[in-house]
CSV table of C-alpha atoms and ligand atoms in Angstrom, one decimal:
chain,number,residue,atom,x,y,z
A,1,UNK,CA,7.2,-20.8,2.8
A,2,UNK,CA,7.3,-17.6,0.6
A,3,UNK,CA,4.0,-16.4,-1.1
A,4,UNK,CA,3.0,-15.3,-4.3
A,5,UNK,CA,0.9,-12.5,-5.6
A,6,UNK,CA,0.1,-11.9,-9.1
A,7,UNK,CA,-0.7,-8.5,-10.2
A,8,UNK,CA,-2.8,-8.8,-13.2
A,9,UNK,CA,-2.3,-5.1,-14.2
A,10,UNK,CA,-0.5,-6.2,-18.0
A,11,UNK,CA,-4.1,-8.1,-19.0
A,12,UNK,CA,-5.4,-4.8,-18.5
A,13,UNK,CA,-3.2,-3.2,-20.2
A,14,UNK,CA,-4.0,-5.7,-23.9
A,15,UNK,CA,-7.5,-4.7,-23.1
A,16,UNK,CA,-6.8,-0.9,-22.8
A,17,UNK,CA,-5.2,-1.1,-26.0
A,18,UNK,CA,-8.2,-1.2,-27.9
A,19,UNK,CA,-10.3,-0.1,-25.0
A,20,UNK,CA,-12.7,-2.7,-25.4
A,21,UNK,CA,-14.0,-5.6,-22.5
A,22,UNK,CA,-11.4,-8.2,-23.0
A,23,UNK,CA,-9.2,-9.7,-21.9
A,24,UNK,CA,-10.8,-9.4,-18.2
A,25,UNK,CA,-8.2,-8.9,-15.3
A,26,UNK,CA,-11.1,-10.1,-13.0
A,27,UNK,CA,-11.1,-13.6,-15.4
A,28,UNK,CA,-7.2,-13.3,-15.0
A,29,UNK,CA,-7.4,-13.6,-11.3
A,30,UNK,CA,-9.5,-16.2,-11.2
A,31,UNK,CA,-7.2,-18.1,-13.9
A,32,UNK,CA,-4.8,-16.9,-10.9
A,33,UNK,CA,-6.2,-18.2,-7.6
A,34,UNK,CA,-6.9,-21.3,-9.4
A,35,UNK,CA,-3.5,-22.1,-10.4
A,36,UNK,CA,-2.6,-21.2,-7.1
A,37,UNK,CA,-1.6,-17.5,-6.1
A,38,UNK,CA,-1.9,-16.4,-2.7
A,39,UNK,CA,-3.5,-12.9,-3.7
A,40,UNK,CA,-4.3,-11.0,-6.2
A,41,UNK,CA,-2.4,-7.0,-6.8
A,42,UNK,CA,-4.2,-4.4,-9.0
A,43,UNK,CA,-2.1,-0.9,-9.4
A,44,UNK,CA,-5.0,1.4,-9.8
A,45,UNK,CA,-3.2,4.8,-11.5
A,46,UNK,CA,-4.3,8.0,-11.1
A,47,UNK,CA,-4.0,7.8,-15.0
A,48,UNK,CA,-5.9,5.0,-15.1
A,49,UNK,CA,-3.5,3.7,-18.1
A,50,UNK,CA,-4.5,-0.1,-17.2
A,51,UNK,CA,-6.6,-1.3,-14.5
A,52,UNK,CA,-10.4,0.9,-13.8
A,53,UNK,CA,-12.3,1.6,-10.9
A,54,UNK,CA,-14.7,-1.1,-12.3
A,55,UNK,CA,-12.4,-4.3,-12.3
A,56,UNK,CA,-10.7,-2.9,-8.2
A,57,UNK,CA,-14.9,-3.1,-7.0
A,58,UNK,CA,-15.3,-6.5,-9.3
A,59,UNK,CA,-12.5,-7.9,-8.0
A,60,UNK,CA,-13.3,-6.9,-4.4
A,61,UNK,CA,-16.2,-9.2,-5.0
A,62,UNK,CA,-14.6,-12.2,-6.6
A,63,UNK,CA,-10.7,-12.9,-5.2
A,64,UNK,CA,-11.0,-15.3,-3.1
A,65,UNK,CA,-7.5,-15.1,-1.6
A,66,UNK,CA,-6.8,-11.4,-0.6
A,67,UNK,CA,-6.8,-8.0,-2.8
A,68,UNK,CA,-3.7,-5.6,-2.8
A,69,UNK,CA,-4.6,-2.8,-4.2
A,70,UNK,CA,-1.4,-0.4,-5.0
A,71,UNK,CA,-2.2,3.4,-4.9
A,72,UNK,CA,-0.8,6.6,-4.6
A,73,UNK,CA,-1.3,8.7,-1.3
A,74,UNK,CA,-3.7,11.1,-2.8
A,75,UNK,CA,-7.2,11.7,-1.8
A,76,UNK,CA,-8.9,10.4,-4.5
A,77,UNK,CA,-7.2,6.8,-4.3
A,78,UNK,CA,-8.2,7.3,-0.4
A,79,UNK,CA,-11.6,7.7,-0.9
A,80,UNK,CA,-12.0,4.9,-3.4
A,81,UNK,CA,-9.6,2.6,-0.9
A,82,UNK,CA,-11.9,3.5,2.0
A,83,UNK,CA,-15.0,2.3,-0.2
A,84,UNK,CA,-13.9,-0.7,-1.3
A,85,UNK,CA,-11.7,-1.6,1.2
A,86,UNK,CA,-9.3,-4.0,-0.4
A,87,UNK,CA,-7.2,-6.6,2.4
A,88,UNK,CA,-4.4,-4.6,2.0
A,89,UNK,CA,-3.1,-0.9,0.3
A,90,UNK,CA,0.6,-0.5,-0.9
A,91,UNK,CA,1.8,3.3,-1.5
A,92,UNK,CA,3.3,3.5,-4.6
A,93,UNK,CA,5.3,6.7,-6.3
A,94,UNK,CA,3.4,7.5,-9.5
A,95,UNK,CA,4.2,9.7,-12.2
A,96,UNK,CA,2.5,10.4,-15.3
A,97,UNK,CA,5.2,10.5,-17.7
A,98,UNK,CA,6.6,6.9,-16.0
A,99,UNK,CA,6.6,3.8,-18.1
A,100,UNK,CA,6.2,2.0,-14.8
A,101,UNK,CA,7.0,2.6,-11.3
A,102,UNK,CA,10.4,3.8,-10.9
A,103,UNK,CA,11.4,3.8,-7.9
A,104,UNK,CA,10.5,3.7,-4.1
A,105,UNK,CA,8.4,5.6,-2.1
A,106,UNK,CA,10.3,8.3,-0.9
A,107,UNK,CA,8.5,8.4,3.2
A,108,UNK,CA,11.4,10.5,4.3
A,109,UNK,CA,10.7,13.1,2.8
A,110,UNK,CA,7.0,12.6,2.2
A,111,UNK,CA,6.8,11.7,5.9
A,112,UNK,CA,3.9,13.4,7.4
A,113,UNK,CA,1.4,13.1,4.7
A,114,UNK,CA,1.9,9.7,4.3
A,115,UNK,CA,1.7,9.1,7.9
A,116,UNK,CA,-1.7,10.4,8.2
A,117,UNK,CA,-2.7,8.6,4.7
A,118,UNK,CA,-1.4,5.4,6.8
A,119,UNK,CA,-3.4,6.2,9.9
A,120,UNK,CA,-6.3,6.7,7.6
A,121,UNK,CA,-6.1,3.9,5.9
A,122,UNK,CA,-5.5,1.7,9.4
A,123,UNK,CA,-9.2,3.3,10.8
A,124,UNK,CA,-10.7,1.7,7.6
A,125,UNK,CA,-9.4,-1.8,9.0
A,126,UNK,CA,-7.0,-2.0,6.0
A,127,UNK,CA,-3.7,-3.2,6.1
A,128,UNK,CA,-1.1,-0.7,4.9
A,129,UNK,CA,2.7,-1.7,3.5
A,130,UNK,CA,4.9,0.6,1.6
A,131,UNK,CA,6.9,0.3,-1.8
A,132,UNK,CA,10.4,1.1,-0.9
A,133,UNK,CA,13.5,1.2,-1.9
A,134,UNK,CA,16.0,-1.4,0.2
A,135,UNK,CA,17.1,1.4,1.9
A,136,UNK,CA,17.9,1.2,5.6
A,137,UNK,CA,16.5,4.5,6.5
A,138,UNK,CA,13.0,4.3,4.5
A,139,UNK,CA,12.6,1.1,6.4
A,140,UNK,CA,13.2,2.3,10.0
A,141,UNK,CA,10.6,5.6,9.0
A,142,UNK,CA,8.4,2.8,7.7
A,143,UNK,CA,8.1,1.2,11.0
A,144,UNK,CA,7.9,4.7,12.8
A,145,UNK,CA,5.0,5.7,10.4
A,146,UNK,CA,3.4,2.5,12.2
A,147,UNK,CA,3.6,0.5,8.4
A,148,UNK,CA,2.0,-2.8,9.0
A,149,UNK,CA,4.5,-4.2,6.2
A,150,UNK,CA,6.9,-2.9,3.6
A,151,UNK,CA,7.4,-3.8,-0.4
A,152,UNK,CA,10.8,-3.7,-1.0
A,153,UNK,CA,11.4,-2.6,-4.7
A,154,UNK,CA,13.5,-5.1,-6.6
A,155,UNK,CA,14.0,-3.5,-9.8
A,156,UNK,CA,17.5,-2.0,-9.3
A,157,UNK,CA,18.3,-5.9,-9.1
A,158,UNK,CA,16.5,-6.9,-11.8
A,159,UNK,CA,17.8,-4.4,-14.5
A,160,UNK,CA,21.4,-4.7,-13.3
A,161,UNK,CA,23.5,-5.0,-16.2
A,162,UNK,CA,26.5,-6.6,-14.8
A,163,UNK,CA,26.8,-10.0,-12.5
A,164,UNK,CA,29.0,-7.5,-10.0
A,165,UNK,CA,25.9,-4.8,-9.8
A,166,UNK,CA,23.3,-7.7,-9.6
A,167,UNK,CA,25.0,-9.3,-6.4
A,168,UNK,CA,25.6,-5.3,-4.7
A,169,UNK,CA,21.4,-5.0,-5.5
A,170,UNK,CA,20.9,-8.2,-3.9
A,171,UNK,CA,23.2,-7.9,-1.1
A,172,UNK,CA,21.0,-4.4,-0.2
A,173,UNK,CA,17.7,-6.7,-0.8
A,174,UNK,CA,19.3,-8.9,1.6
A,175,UNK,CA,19.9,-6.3,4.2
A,176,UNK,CA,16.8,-4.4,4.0
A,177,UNK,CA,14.6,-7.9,4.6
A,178,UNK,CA,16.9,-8.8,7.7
A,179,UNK,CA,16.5,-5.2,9.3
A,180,UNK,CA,12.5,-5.7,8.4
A,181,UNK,CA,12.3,-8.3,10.3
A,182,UNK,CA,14.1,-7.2,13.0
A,183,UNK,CA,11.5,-4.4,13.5
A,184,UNK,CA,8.9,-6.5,13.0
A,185,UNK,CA,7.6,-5.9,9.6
A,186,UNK,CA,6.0,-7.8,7.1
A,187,UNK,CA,8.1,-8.4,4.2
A,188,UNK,CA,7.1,-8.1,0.5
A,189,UNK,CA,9.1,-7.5,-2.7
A,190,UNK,CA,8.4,-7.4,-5.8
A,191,UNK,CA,9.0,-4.9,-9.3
A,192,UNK,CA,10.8,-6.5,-12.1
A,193,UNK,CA,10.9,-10.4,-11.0
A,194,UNK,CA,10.8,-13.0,-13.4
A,195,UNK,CA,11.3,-16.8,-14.3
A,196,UNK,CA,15.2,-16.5,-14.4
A,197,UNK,CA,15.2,-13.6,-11.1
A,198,UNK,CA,12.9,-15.3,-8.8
A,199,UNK,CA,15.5,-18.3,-8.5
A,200,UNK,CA,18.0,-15.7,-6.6
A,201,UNK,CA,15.9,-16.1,-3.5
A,202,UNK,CA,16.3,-19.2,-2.7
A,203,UNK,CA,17.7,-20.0,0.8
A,204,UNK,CA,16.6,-16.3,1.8
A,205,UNK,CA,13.7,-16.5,3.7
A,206,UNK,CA,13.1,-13.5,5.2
A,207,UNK,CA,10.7,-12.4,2.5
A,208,UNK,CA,7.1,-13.6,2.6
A,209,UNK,CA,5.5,-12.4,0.1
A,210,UNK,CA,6.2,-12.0,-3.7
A,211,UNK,CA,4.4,-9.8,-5.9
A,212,UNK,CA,4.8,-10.4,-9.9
A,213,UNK,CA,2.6,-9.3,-12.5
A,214,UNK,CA,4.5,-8.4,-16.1
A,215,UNK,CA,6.8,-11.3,-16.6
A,216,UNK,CA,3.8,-13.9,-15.8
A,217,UNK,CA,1.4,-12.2,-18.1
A,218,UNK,CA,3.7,-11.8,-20.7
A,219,UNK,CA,4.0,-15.4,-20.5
A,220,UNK,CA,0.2,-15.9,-20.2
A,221,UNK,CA,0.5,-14.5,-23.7
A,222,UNK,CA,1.8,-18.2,-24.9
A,223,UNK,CA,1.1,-20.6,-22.3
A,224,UNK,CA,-2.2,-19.4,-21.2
A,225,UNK,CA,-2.6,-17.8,-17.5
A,226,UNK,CA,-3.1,-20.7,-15.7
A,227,UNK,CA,0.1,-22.4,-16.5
A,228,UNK,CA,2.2,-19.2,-16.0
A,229,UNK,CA,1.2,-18.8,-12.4
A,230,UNK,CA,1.5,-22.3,-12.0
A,231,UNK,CA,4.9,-22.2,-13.1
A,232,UNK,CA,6.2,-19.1,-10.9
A,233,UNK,CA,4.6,-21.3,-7.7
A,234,UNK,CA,6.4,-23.8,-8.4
A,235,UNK,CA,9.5,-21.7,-8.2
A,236,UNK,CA,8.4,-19.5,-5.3
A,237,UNK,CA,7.2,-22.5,-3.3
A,238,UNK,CA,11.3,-23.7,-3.8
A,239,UNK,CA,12.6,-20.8,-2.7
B,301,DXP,C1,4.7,-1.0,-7.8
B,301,DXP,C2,5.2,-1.8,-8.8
B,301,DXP,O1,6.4,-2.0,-9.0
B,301,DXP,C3,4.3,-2.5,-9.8
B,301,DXP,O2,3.2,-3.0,-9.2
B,301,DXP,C4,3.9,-1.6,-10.9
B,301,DXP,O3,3.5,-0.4,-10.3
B,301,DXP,C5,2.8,-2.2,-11.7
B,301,DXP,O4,2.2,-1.2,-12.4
B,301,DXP,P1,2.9,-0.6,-13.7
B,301,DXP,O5,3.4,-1.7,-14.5
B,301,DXP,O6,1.8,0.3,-14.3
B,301,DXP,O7,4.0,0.3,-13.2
B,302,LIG,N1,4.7,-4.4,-6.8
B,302,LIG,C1,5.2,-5.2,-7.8
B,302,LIG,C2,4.1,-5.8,-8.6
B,302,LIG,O1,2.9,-5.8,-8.2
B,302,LIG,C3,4.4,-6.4,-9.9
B,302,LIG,O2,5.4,-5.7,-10.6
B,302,LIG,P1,5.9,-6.3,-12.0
B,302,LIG,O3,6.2,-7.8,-11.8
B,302,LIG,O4,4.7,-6.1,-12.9
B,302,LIG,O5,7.1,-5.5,-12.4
């Protein structure tokens, strides 16, 4: 049965708006867990336009299902990762000038950094996956750079703006979970998703994780955070 996580990065985001205390991400997640996510994703940016050092060590404390913290390989995110030592670490791309992530990690050509960021990471106990794009030859380096699990990046699917393009994106989504698999990886996914989106996985269940943050906490904004998660369950737990 496919899992969710909810990245409450968007509460965060209201809150940085005014740069005040509220609304809490670390209340969020607990709105979260209670309606039923199976963890709990925090994108901590080098920019630090949303979520803060402060809510990653609060929450480290308080989720009680598992913490995914996303990061870029850079020292800094190391350092803080190696502290706080969330369940799990996804690399991420980041750029400043990006309205949000827009793409995958590119571990081809990044190979060797992000292979000693991985091994790293793995000496801290902490489980490492990789935001890609469902492309076959980022997932076979994935496995050679000994990735624990992979993310695959569902955005080109989601922003597709004909029927034709969205079935070519899912077809590759398709693909890249199968050949996952087959190497033994973990699969995630996750970028984009929404209440309408999430419905074109069911039957395919080689994913076992989803990770959803914007669409449920724009909903949050009317139905309350509870309720939103509790509706995306329901629809993952179809799948
Ligand atoms: C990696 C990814 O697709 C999302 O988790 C995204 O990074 C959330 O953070 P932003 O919305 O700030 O991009
Ligand atoms: N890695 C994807 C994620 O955590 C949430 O992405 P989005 O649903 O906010 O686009």
């Amino acid at each position: 049965m496919a899992q969710l996580a909810v990245n409450v990065d968007h509460i965060a985001t209201i809150r940085e708006a005014r740069k005040i205390n509220y609304p809490d991400p670390v209340a969020a997640a607990f709105a979260a867990e209670t309606a039923g996510a199976d963890g709990i994703v925090v994108h901590l940016r080098g920019d630090r336009r949303h979520i803060q050092e402060r809510d990653v060590r609060i929450l480290r404390q308080t989720v009680r299902t598992k913490l995914i913290l996303e990061m870029a390989s850079t020292p800094e995110m190391l350092d803080i990762a190696a502290d706080i030592k969330p369940d799990l670490v996804t690399l991420v791309p980041e750029r400043k000038e990006e309205i949000s992530t827009e793409g995958g990690l590119d571990i081809i050509t990044h190979k060797d950094a992000i292979s000693r960021t991985i091994e790293q990471l793995q000496s801290f106990k902490i489980l490492v996956s990789i935001f890609i794009d469902p492309d076959l030859e980022q997932i076979k380096t994935a496995k050679k750079l000994n990735a624990d699990m992979i993310e695959i990046h569902t955005g080109a699917f989601c922003d597709a703006k004909t029927e034709k393009e969205r079935e070519e994106e899912f077809g590759r989504i398709v693909e890249a979970a199968k050949i996952a698999k087959e190497l033994e990886l973990g699969v995630n996914a996750g970028h984009g998703l929404c209440y309408h989106t999430i419905k074109r996985f069911r039957g395919l269940n080689a994913i076992d994780e989803f990770s959803i943050g914007h669409s449920i906490v724009a909903r949050s904004t009317i139905t309350g955070m509870e309720q939103a998660v509790r509706d995306m369950v329901a629809l993952v737990r179809e799948l």
